[in-house]
Amino acid sequence: MGTIIKSSSIYMNGSTGSIGLAVRAAEDCIEKAGVDRHDISLIIYSGIYRDDNIVEPAIAPLIQKRLGINLDPVEQGSFDRLTFSFDVHNGPCGFLAASRVAQSSLMSGACRYALLVSADAHPSKRHNPDFPFSNVGSAVMLGYSEEPQRGFLEFHFRTSGNGRVGYVAKAEVKRFGTAGRECIAFEVEHDYHDELLEFTLDSVREFINSQNLDPADVDLLLTSQQFKSFGKLISSSIGMNGKSKVIDLFDEYGDPHTSSLGLGYNYAASNKLLKKDDRILFVASGAGLSSACALYVA
Amino acid sequence: MYKSRFESMGVYLPEKIVTTRELIDRMEAKPHFDLETLTGISARRWRSDEEDSYTLASEAVLRALEKSSYVAQDIDVIISCSITRFKGGLSYYMEPALSKYIKDNLGFRESAMNFDMTNACAGMLTGVYILNNMIKSGLVKNGLVVSGECITPISETALKEIREPVDAQFASLTVGDSGSALIMDRALEANDGIDFIEFMTLAEFAELCFGMPSTEHSGVAMYTDAIAIHREVIKRLPKLFEYLIKKYNVNATDYDYIIPHQTSARAISTAFNMCSPHFDGIPEILMSLDKYGNTSSTSHFVVLEDHLSGKKMKEHARVLFVSLASGIAIGFISAKLGKLEVNYGYYN
């Protein structure tokens, strides 16, 4: 059984908080998938920067509520369709971590459709010039295919063990005083981008070697977008050939952080850059240093 | 399809004990009710100045590894599930994931998958749900679910901010700090390990409890509409037990113990008394509220460790873990304890 992407969507509007962005993307994604929303058994939210720096409840139940999905089965008098919601956090790698989690739920029969949602926006819900990420909400609907060799095939996760973390983002509860709902502190190591590129390349090479994958056989590369040409540099460094495509959207969208892969996939799907049997290489990396790769057959 | 089991568990509780009486003494506006009698909480553990979510989690992981047949390098996936992600004092980490720091410092493989996961007080049981599916489907052989819950900062805020006899921050006075870690792997026998996991989010009530920074003082706060939770959510529990009977063909006689989320002794007994006719009775309910309070996402395992280590449990026990957390995340995990009983010297 394969785990496949049934639909995807993005939503961008600088004046909306992260929950609003995520809900708008999710609504469109559900409509595109053509599935009854009450058949969604799992909602996983993987955004990092959240409205008011809320830590409880998870954001996913707040999204479930706004989407009106199986809100109160007891009152409805039926337990035939239930939805379970929670958050996964791992920066730009969170989308692939959530995909892996959803895949295991689909494979073990605990799930029919899984809705992966993500967004990042400044916790103040207002534009902040120091916030380094684009305000993007993204949603991807996962379902299963009877064909085992379709959809997500293999995943690869890795972190660096050298003590360098690249950057740290935190809510300094004491220091922010009464403005805790509106602040985040970023600490970026001076050579973060160089180190991230090198670490990501090592991870990608390790993954493609472990899969005996010829880079020339990759039809499409989707990556996180920490800086200009990050995707293109990965593509050229690992030896993808001229017929392979790389979706590098930094010039148009900046860094959509946890929505990078959702945005990239949605761009490719919307612009008819994907055809059946295409092999897609998903690559994300970020603070930690952390990386995640996955091979997907369309 | 494989079956998963609990292979090892580690719990860490900070040394410092803070009594309910001490907390009440520190309040300017005293409650009109007896908090200790109402909740059954006499004391809770409190972090030292050097402790935070990360150190509490790390201590628990070391204890779980000590009793495990695995070493850190064997573990395939590390899931950190705490609500609080404080490291280096009261710095709440958004990135990198706390699981990455745990992984680095305790010698896990760089190639092990790691991520943080949050689902309010259902955190660890949601981690068990995730890891169970990963093991069942064969994607991993084993994994670690951990939570270092440094939750008493919300009590500090509540002490400063509670002004009314009925205040949204009263529940914040019930919590205690702790770390819990659980290693899971494939069950070796059909009658061991996790029988089933059922989880759902009653999102209609997602907005009844919020944790976030305070706007009155520096610090984090939790605002709970306890009356609405009791009115709306608790009354739905009997129907959920009826659903379990129907779907899994189980009732009270199949279980030796129920471990509920630890909120307040009175609320727990009221809720389960209501459920009893719908589940053909209620097995013995385990609580450690008096000593440890509500340790949020770790609560089920703090209770389990307390009872296992005190040799208070029967051998070959089957336990029903019941989650009730903000979201509202309702969950049931049915499991035989198997190897955990061996770890605590019940038999070989």
XYZ file of C-alpha atoms in Angstrom:
646
model
C 0.000 0.000 0.000
C 1.372 3.401 -0.955
C 0.875 6.743 0.743
C 0.012 9.328 -1.869
C -0.659 13.044 -2.021
C -4.244 13.532 -3.132
C -4.242 17.310 -3.196
C -2.326 20.348 -2.020
C -2.931 24.027 -1.501
C -1.283 27.169 -0.242
C -2.564 30.472 1.072
C -0.685 33.726 1.520
C -1.860 36.912 3.113
C 0.481 38.957 5.244
C -2.244 40.300 7.486
C -3.464 36.911 8.681
C -2.124 34.970 11.655
C -0.775 31.461 11.285
C -4.039 29.702 12.166
C -5.933 31.771 9.598
C -3.353 30.965 6.912
C -3.466 27.269 7.706
C -7.264 27.093 7.725
C -7.588 28.858 4.366
C -5.041 26.495 2.787
C -6.761 23.479 4.370
C -10.223 24.477 3.117
C -8.979 24.706 -0.444
C -7.004 21.470 -0.145
C -10.084 19.549 1.065
C -12.127 20.899 -1.810
C -9.469 19.948 -4.369
C -9.154 16.440 -2.951
C -12.858 15.897 -3.443
C -13.121 13.948 -0.214
C -15.792 14.294 2.422
C -14.082 16.264 5.186
C -15.529 13.933 7.812
C -13.463 11.117 6.297
C -10.273 12.891 7.441
C -9.149 10.832 10.429
C -5.916 12.627 11.186
C -4.905 16.307 11.204
C -1.245 17.023 11.824
C -0.047 20.601 12.129
C 3.663 21.229 11.621
C 3.967 25.023 11.778
C 6.450 26.486 14.249
C 5.617 30.187 14.700
C 2.112 30.401 16.076
C -0.406 33.042 17.061
C 0.189 34.476 20.539
C 2.908 31.850 21.143
C 0.141 29.422 22.167
C 1.547 26.238 23.680
C -1.731 24.582 24.621
C -3.883 23.179 23.104
C -2.067 21.928 20.027
C -2.867 24.107 16.994
C -4.315 21.155 15.057
C -7.502 20.912 17.192
C -8.062 24.668 16.740
C -7.817 24.115 12.977
C -10.091 21.061 13.192
C -12.636 23.226 14.963
C -12.543 25.937 12.290
C -12.830 23.293 9.561
C -15.841 21.746 11.298
C -14.593 18.157 11.114
C -16.185 15.583 13.456
C -16.279 18.082 16.298
C -18.522 16.228 18.696
C -19.235 12.577 17.839
C -21.148 12.027 21.089
C -23.602 14.798 20.303
C -23.782 13.630 16.694
C -24.663 10.163 17.986
C -22.179 8.353 15.743
C -18.620 7.152 16.199
C -18.307 5.900 12.637
C -16.028 8.772 11.716
C -13.590 10.308 14.175
C -10.723 12.744 13.836
C -7.537 12.952 15.874
C -5.406 16.097 15.805
C -1.966 17.002 17.113
C 1.173 18.999 16.243
C 4.588 17.867 15.059
C 7.538 20.244 15.425
C 10.749 19.962 13.484
C 11.236 23.162 11.495
C 11.173 22.681 7.714
C 11.681 18.906 8.270
C 8.327 18.799 10.074
C 6.383 18.210 6.848
C 8.286 14.993 6.136
C 8.128 13.910 9.798
C 4.351 14.439 9.678
C 4.189 12.515 6.386
C 6.026 9.604 7.975
C 3.689 9.666 10.979
C 0.646 9.780 8.683
C 2.057 6.970 6.552
C 2.336 4.718 9.613
C -1.261 5.535 10.582
C -2.489 4.799 7.052
C -0.512 1.544 6.882
C -1.718 0.307 10.257
C -5.341 0.999 9.390
C -5.792 3.794 11.929
C -6.510 6.382 9.284
C -8.373 6.963 6.008
C -7.175 10.401 4.997
C -4.597 12.530 6.751
C -4.551 16.296 6.403
C -1.113 17.830 6.930
C -1.323 21.544 7.611
C 1.312 24.122 8.283
C 1.841 27.859 8.540
C 4.278 30.332 10.008
C 3.591 33.916 10.930
C 4.823 36.294 13.563
C 3.053 35.543 16.885
C 1.795 39.146 17.051
C -0.266 38.374 13.899
C 1.103 41.600 12.471
C 3.867 42.253 9.983
C 7.241 42.330 11.710
C 10.309 43.321 9.661
C 12.580 41.108 11.785
C 10.567 37.951 11.162
C 12.677 36.037 8.642
C 9.982 33.836 7.125
C 7.259 34.411 4.544
C 3.713 34.124 5.819
C 2.500 31.042 4.009
C -0.095 28.462 4.950
C 0.027 25.092 3.247
C -2.019 21.919 3.299
C -1.509 18.489 1.798
C -4.031 15.660 1.825
C -2.583 12.171 2.102
C -4.451 9.007 1.270
C -3.486 5.511 0.252
C -3.042 3.775 -3.025
C -3.386 0.048 -3.649
C -0.147 0.259 -5.615
C 2.683 -0.280 -3.135
C 5.318 1.366 -5.309
C 3.503 4.683 -5.555
C 3.603 7.664 -3.232
C 6.151 8.014 -0.444
C 8.602 5.124 -0.710
C 11.524 5.838 1.581
C 12.434 8.464 4.168
C 15.771 9.477 5.603
C 16.265 11.611 8.710
C 19.515 12.855 10.127
C 20.924 15.381 12.561
C 24.459 16.686 12.914
C 26.351 15.509 15.929
C 29.007 18.218 15.981
C 27.269 20.495 18.479
C 26.501 23.205 15.938
C 22.800 23.940 15.707
C 22.781 26.714 13.089
C 20.197 28.837 14.726
C 17.910 28.903 17.720
C 14.470 30.470 17.979
C 12.939 30.878 21.391
C 10.365 32.658 23.444
C 12.327 34.219 26.280
C 9.575 34.130 28.846
C 11.283 36.253 31.489
C 12.975 38.735 29.187
C 9.879 39.507 27.077
C 7.962 40.629 30.163
C 4.295 41.199 29.458
C 4.890 41.120 25.680
C 5.449 37.335 25.661
C 2.641 36.733 23.184
C 4.249 39.032 20.624
C 7.951 38.239 20.648
C 10.465 35.665 19.451
C 14.237 35.787 19.742
C 16.465 34.427 16.976
C 20.149 33.589 17.383
C 21.833 32.720 14.102
C 25.361 31.316 13.876
C 27.503 33.378 11.510
C 28.103 30.680 8.901
C 24.728 28.977 9.216
C 23.895 28.957 5.517
C 27.243 27.498 4.419
C 27.131 24.853 7.068
C 23.505 24.019 6.305
C 24.227 23.553 2.607
C 27.151 21.257 3.300
C 25.202 19.210 5.851
C 22.166 18.958 3.557
C 24.317 17.775 0.654
C 25.900 15.088 2.847
C 22.434 13.926 3.880
C 21.100 13.843 0.319
C 24.127 11.905 -0.910
C 23.776 9.445 1.947
C 20.110 8.967 1.073
C 20.526 8.485 -2.660
C 23.425 6.082 -2.100
C 21.379 4.061 0.390
C 18.598 3.801 -2.189
C 20.956 3.017 -5.081
C 19.330 5.972 -6.767
C 20.934 7.581 -9.795
C 20.490 11.356 -9.373
C 19.843 11.529 -13.090
C 16.686 9.470 -12.534
C 15.170 12.084 -10.257
C 12.546 13.987 -12.235
C 11.813 16.693 -9.715
C 13.643 18.099 -6.699
C 11.713 19.984 -4.009
C 13.659 21.581 -1.179
C 13.339 23.899 1.779
C 14.315 27.448 0.838
C 16.570 29.012 3.417
C 18.323 31.257 0.933
C 18.486 32.146 -2.726
C 19.378 29.205 -4.992
C 19.454 26.652 -2.144
C 17.492 24.175 -4.292
C 19.534 24.852 -7.416
C 22.807 24.362 -5.520
C 21.614 21.000 -4.207
C 20.476 19.950 -7.659
C 23.769 20.807 -9.349
C 25.914 19.422 -6.536
C 24.329 15.981 -6.448
C 24.535 15.546 -10.215
C 20.965 15.789 -11.389
C 21.029 16.107 -15.179
C 19.483 18.709 -17.469
C 16.119 17.002 -17.900
C 15.439 17.003 -14.176
C 13.551 19.933 -12.730
C 14.212 21.739 -9.490
C 11.564 23.925 -7.915
C 13.409 26.889 -6.439
C 10.923 29.593 -5.502
C 12.990 31.785 -3.198
C 12.893 34.758 -5.577
C 9.098 34.759 -5.622
C 8.201 33.574 -2.141
C 11.235 34.002 0.113
C 11.537 31.360 2.825
C 8.148 29.826 3.675
C 9.861 27.731 6.364
C 7.640 24.780 7.367
C 5.494 25.247 4.256
C 8.446 25.057 1.827
C 7.800 21.519 0.623
C 4.037 21.976 0.527
C 4.517 25.147 -1.491
C 6.989 23.465 -3.852
C 4.732 20.470 -4.436
C 1.699 22.676 -4.956
C 3.618 24.823 -7.444
C 4.696 21.776 -9.433
C 1.213 20.246 -9.394
C -0.532 23.515 -10.308
C 1.872 24.253 -13.142
C 1.590 20.770 -14.623
C 5.238 20.006 -13.964
C 4.307 16.574 -12.593
C 3.355 13.529 -14.571
C 2.529 9.991 -13.587
C 5.496 7.901 -12.448
C 7.726 10.936 -11.947
C 10.247 10.413 -9.168
C 10.268 13.315 -6.739
C 13.049 13.908 -4.254
C 11.899 15.911 -1.218
C 14.718 17.527 0.775
C 14.326 19.703 3.867
C 16.808 20.906 6.415
C 17.055 23.432 9.189
C 18.086 24.172 12.726
C 19.665 21.320 14.580
C 21.215 20.857 12.094
C 18.453 18.561 10.961
C 17.637 17.083 7.585
C 14.874 14.990 6.095
C 14.701 13.430 2.632
C 12.026 11.341 0.980
C 11.543 9.651 -2.363
C 8.059 9.905 -3.858
C 6.642 8.361 -7.017
C 3.814 10.407 -8.542
C 1.382 -6.304 11.071
C 3.419 -6.350 14.300
C 2.261 -5.721 17.815
C 4.057 -3.228 20.050
C 4.779 -3.259 23.776
C 6.263 -1.129 26.531
C 9.857 -2.292 26.860
C 11.148 0.068 29.515
C 10.081 3.129 31.466
C 11.961 5.806 33.375
C 10.512 8.509 35.583
C 12.338 11.395 37.183
C 10.795 13.589 39.867
C 12.678 16.632 41.179
C 13.518 16.484 44.877
C 11.881 19.691 45.981
C 8.413 19.184 47.487
C 5.942 22.066 47.544
C 2.752 21.520 49.510
C -0.654 22.860 48.583
C -0.714 24.633 51.933
C 2.515 26.504 51.050
C 1.009 27.610 47.739
C -2.186 28.844 49.350
C -0.153 30.725 51.971
C 1.608 32.582 49.176
C -1.654 33.757 47.566
C -2.977 37.212 48.198
C -6.547 36.261 47.301
C -7.211 32.945 49.033
C -9.690 30.598 47.404
C -13.090 30.176 49.043
C -12.767 26.421 48.855
C -10.268 23.937 50.243
C -8.051 23.242 47.251
C -6.402 20.236 48.864
C -9.707 18.518 49.718
C -11.197 19.341 46.333
C -8.278 18.042 44.283
C -6.739 15.423 46.564
C -3.358 17.082 45.953
C -1.278 17.574 49.099
C 2.038 18.231 47.381
C 3.795 18.329 44.062
C 7.420 18.297 42.934
C 9.049 21.501 41.841
C 12.077 22.009 39.603
C 15.312 23.376 41.063
C 16.901 26.482 39.541
C 19.104 24.246 37.378
C 16.265 22.142 36.012
C 14.087 22.666 32.932
C 12.097 20.575 30.429
C 15.265 19.368 28.763
C 17.022 18.219 31.960
C 13.846 16.555 33.302
C 13.466 14.682 30.003
C 17.134 13.664 29.952
C 17.013 12.235 33.484
C 13.950 10.180 32.578
C 15.605 8.856 29.400
C 18.690 7.757 31.349
C 16.459 5.860 33.779
C 14.532 4.192 30.965
C 17.770 3.166 29.248
C 19.114 1.746 32.494
C 16.248 -0.758 32.649
C 16.120 -1.409 28.909
C 17.753 -4.177 26.922
C 18.604 -1.505 24.350
C 21.355 1.080 24.342
C 20.802 4.563 22.928
C 22.430 3.627 19.607
C 19.779 0.952 18.994
C 16.828 3.327 19.059
C 15.137 4.123 15.721
C 12.967 7.111 16.618
C 12.897 9.711 19.416
C 9.673 11.631 20.074
C 9.677 14.433 22.641
C 6.115 15.227 23.714
C 6.189 17.931 26.379
C 3.965 21.009 26.332
C 6.801 23.024 27.838
C 10.060 23.099 25.919
C 12.230 25.071 28.322
C 15.966 24.759 28.049
C 18.529 26.918 29.799
C 16.046 28.343 32.283
C 12.746 29.709 31.043
C 13.708 29.887 27.376
C 10.967 28.203 25.402
C 12.576 26.535 22.369
C 10.735 26.747 19.064
C 13.724 25.429 17.125
C 15.717 23.230 17.091
C 13.509 20.477 18.443
C 14.183 19.459 22.048
C 14.416 15.867 20.792
C 17.509 16.883 18.835
C 19.293 18.029 22.012
C 18.233 14.858 23.855
C 19.481 12.811 20.936
C 22.877 14.552 20.817
C 23.615 14.543 24.488
C 22.536 11.011 25.350
C 24.301 9.243 22.501
C 21.500 8.350 20.123
C 22.305 7.692 16.444
C 22.504 10.689 14.132
C 20.401 8.675 11.682
C 17.586 8.037 14.188
C 14.441 9.957 13.321
C 13.556 12.630 15.870
C 10.814 15.186 16.231
C 8.863 17.018 18.892
C 5.160 16.537 19.169
C 2.619 18.426 21.241
C -0.887 17.558 22.198
C -1.338 19.254 25.584
C -1.635 16.746 28.446
C -2.244 13.950 25.914
C 1.373 14.379 24.755
C 2.924 11.119 25.893
C -0.110 9.007 25.088
C -0.197 10.601 21.617
C 3.493 9.708 21.347
C 2.539 6.126 22.203
C -0.168 6.251 19.496
C 2.386 7.422 16.916
C 5.093 4.970 17.910
C 2.606 2.099 18.105
C 1.596 2.742 14.479
C 5.226 2.991 13.398
C 6.087 -0.319 15.067
C 2.890 -2.065 13.928
C 3.444 -1.079 10.313
C 7.080 -2.209 10.459
C 8.518 1.242 9.684
C 10.639 1.080 12.860
C 11.602 -1.680 15.279
C 11.641 0.439 18.405
C 11.495 3.983 19.684
C 11.502 6.370 22.582
C 8.646 8.570 23.769
C 9.798 11.182 26.275
C 8.459 14.235 28.023
C 10.246 16.586 30.381
C 7.448 18.656 31.747
C 8.579 21.814 33.509
C 5.067 23.039 34.094
C 5.212 24.799 37.480
C 5.984 28.209 35.888
C 2.197 28.388 35.290
C 1.693 27.972 39.039
C 4.033 30.898 39.686
C 1.980 33.072 37.353
C -1.292 31.909 38.916
C -0.033 32.775 42.389
C 0.515 36.342 41.232
C -2.617 36.707 39.145
C -5.512 34.862 40.778
C -7.883 37.485 42.164
C -11.299 35.941 42.032
C -12.757 33.044 44.026
C -13.524 31.374 40.714
C -10.565 32.079 38.466
C -9.463 30.600 35.126
C -6.002 29.973 36.588
C -6.965 27.739 39.536
C -6.083 24.570 37.617
C -2.541 25.974 37.327
C -2.092 25.371 41.065
C -2.552 21.604 40.624
C 0.486 20.901 38.456
C 3.873 19.413 39.284
C 7.179 18.945 37.447
C 8.468 15.585 36.216
C 10.110 13.677 33.405
C 8.918 10.404 31.905
C 10.397 8.237 29.187
C 9.133 5.102 27.568
C 10.942 2.730 25.247
C 8.669 0.641 23.029
C 9.448 -2.239 20.695
C 7.801 -5.271 19.077
C 5.848 -7.516 21.417
C 7.270 -11.020 21.592
C 4.021 -12.743 22.509
C 0.481 -12.294 21.232
C -0.868 -11.752 24.740
C 1.658 -9.026 25.601
C 1.780 -5.336 24.824
C -0.722 -2.926 23.357
C -4.138 -4.396 22.510
C -5.595 -1.270 20.953
C -5.380 2.513 20.902
C -8.373 4.705 20.252
C -7.939 8.464 20.059
C -10.210 11.283 18.995
C -10.289 15.054 19.288
C -13.575 16.608 20.358
C -12.571 19.885 18.737
C -15.901 21.497 19.522
C -14.288 22.162 22.898
C -10.797 23.074 21.635
C -10.983 26.543 23.145
C -11.750 25.631 26.753
C -8.138 25.673 27.895
C -5.230 27.785 26.663
C -1.594 27.884 27.687
C 0.361 30.954 26.566
C 2.483 33.798 27.884
C 0.725 36.050 30.376
C 0.070 39.690 29.528
C 0.031 40.760 33.178
C 3.395 39.438 34.354
C 6.430 37.923 32.663
C 5.774 34.204 32.584
C 3.506 31.581 31.095
C -0.071 31.042 32.168
C -2.849 28.533 31.674
C -6.467 29.619 31.463
C -9.012 26.850 31.930
C -12.792 26.950 31.806
C -13.019 24.068 34.267
C -16.768 24.397 34.701
C -17.428 24.064 30.965
C -15.015 21.134 30.682
C -16.847 19.381 33.467
C -20.271 20.261 32.090
C -19.610 19.394 28.448
C -16.806 16.871 28.298
C -17.222 14.706 31.399
C -20.861 14.055 30.599
C -19.800 12.614 27.239
C -17.514 9.984 28.779
C -20.205 7.319 29.439
C -21.050 7.194 25.725
C -17.361 6.783 24.944
C -17.148 3.762 27.225
C -20.204 2.295 25.496
C -18.355 2.787 22.231
C -15.312 0.884 23.578
C -17.500 -2.053 24.627
C -19.051 -2.165 21.173
C -15.925 -1.692 19.092
C -13.371 -3.732 21.044
C -15.625 -6.120 22.929
C -14.081 -5.172 26.285
C -15.562 -4.126 29.581
C -14.419 -3.494 33.139
C -13.771 -7.190 33.821
C -10.995 -7.212 31.193
C -8.926 -4.725 33.173
C -7.084 -4.781 36.461
C -6.567 -1.029 36.524
C -7.575 2.232 34.929
C -5.018 5.032 34.838
C -6.780 8.311 34.110
C -5.161 11.659 33.460
C -4.516 13.095 36.926
C -6.614 16.224 37.337
C -8.386 16.056 40.667
C -9.432 13.079 42.767
C -12.999 14.260 43.083
C -13.408 14.972 39.360
C -11.930 11.582 38.499
C -14.239 9.650 40.814
C -17.311 11.607 39.698
C -16.466 10.945 36.058
C -15.833 7.224 36.451
C -18.862 6.717 38.683
C -20.895 8.118 35.815
C -19.197 5.692 33.413
C -19.527 2.610 35.584
C -23.007 1.502 34.405
C -21.852 1.924 30.815
C -18.717 -0.241 31.172
C -20.144 -2.986 33.385
C -18.265 -1.542 36.338
C -14.982 0.302 36.759
C -11.665 -1.379 37.572
C -9.428 -0.025 40.326
C -8.428 3.549 39.513
C -4.758 4.387 40.083
C -3.784 7.863 41.229
C -0.711 9.577 42.660
C -2.300 12.986 42.893
C -1.655 13.368 46.602
C 2.150 13.319 46.162
C 2.759 14.544 42.641
C -0.307 16.529 41.537
C -1.081 16.815 37.838
C 2.199 16.317 35.993
C 0.436 17.096 32.662
C 1.751 15.089 29.691
C 3.679 12.594 31.860
C 0.883 11.890 34.335
C -0.031 8.327 33.332
C 3.536 7.118 33.563
C 4.313 8.924 36.809
C 1.362 7.035 38.312
C 2.363 3.748 36.731
C 5.936 4.009 37.961
C 4.787 4.940 41.442
C 2.577 1.863 41.641
C 4.960 -0.535 39.889
C 7.984 0.483 41.941
C 5.980 0.350 45.171
C 4.960 -3.227 44.299
C 1.338 -2.148 44.606
C 0.138 -3.863 41.428
C -0.943 -7.374 40.521
C 1.221 -9.438 38.213
C 0.243 -9.754 34.553
C -1.898 -6.660 34.811
C -3.956 -5.291 31.944
C -4.331 -1.528 32.159
C -6.630 0.941 30.442
C -4.963 4.344 30.104
C -7.485 7.131 29.641
C -6.502 10.498 28.239
C -8.489 13.681 28.694
C -6.575 16.715 27.581
C -6.977 20.145 26.024
C -8.074 19.817 22.438
C -10.153 17.983 23.722
C -8.057 14.873 23.147
C -9.794 11.762 24.414
C -7.827 8.553 24.219
C -7.842 4.974 25.406
C -4.817 2.705 25.397
C -5.349 -0.917 26.380
C -2.140 -2.750 27.289
C -0.583 -5.606 29.201
C 2.497 -4.384 31.047
C 4.629 -7.508 30.438
C 8.291 -6.500 30.340
C 7.700 -3.458 32.588
C 6.696 -5.863 35.370
C 9.933 -7.795 34.778
C 11.908 -4.528 34.969
C 10.379 -3.769 38.358
C 11.157 -7.253 39.703
C 7.649 -8.711 39.719
C 8.920 -11.914 38.063
C 11.632 -12.961 35.649
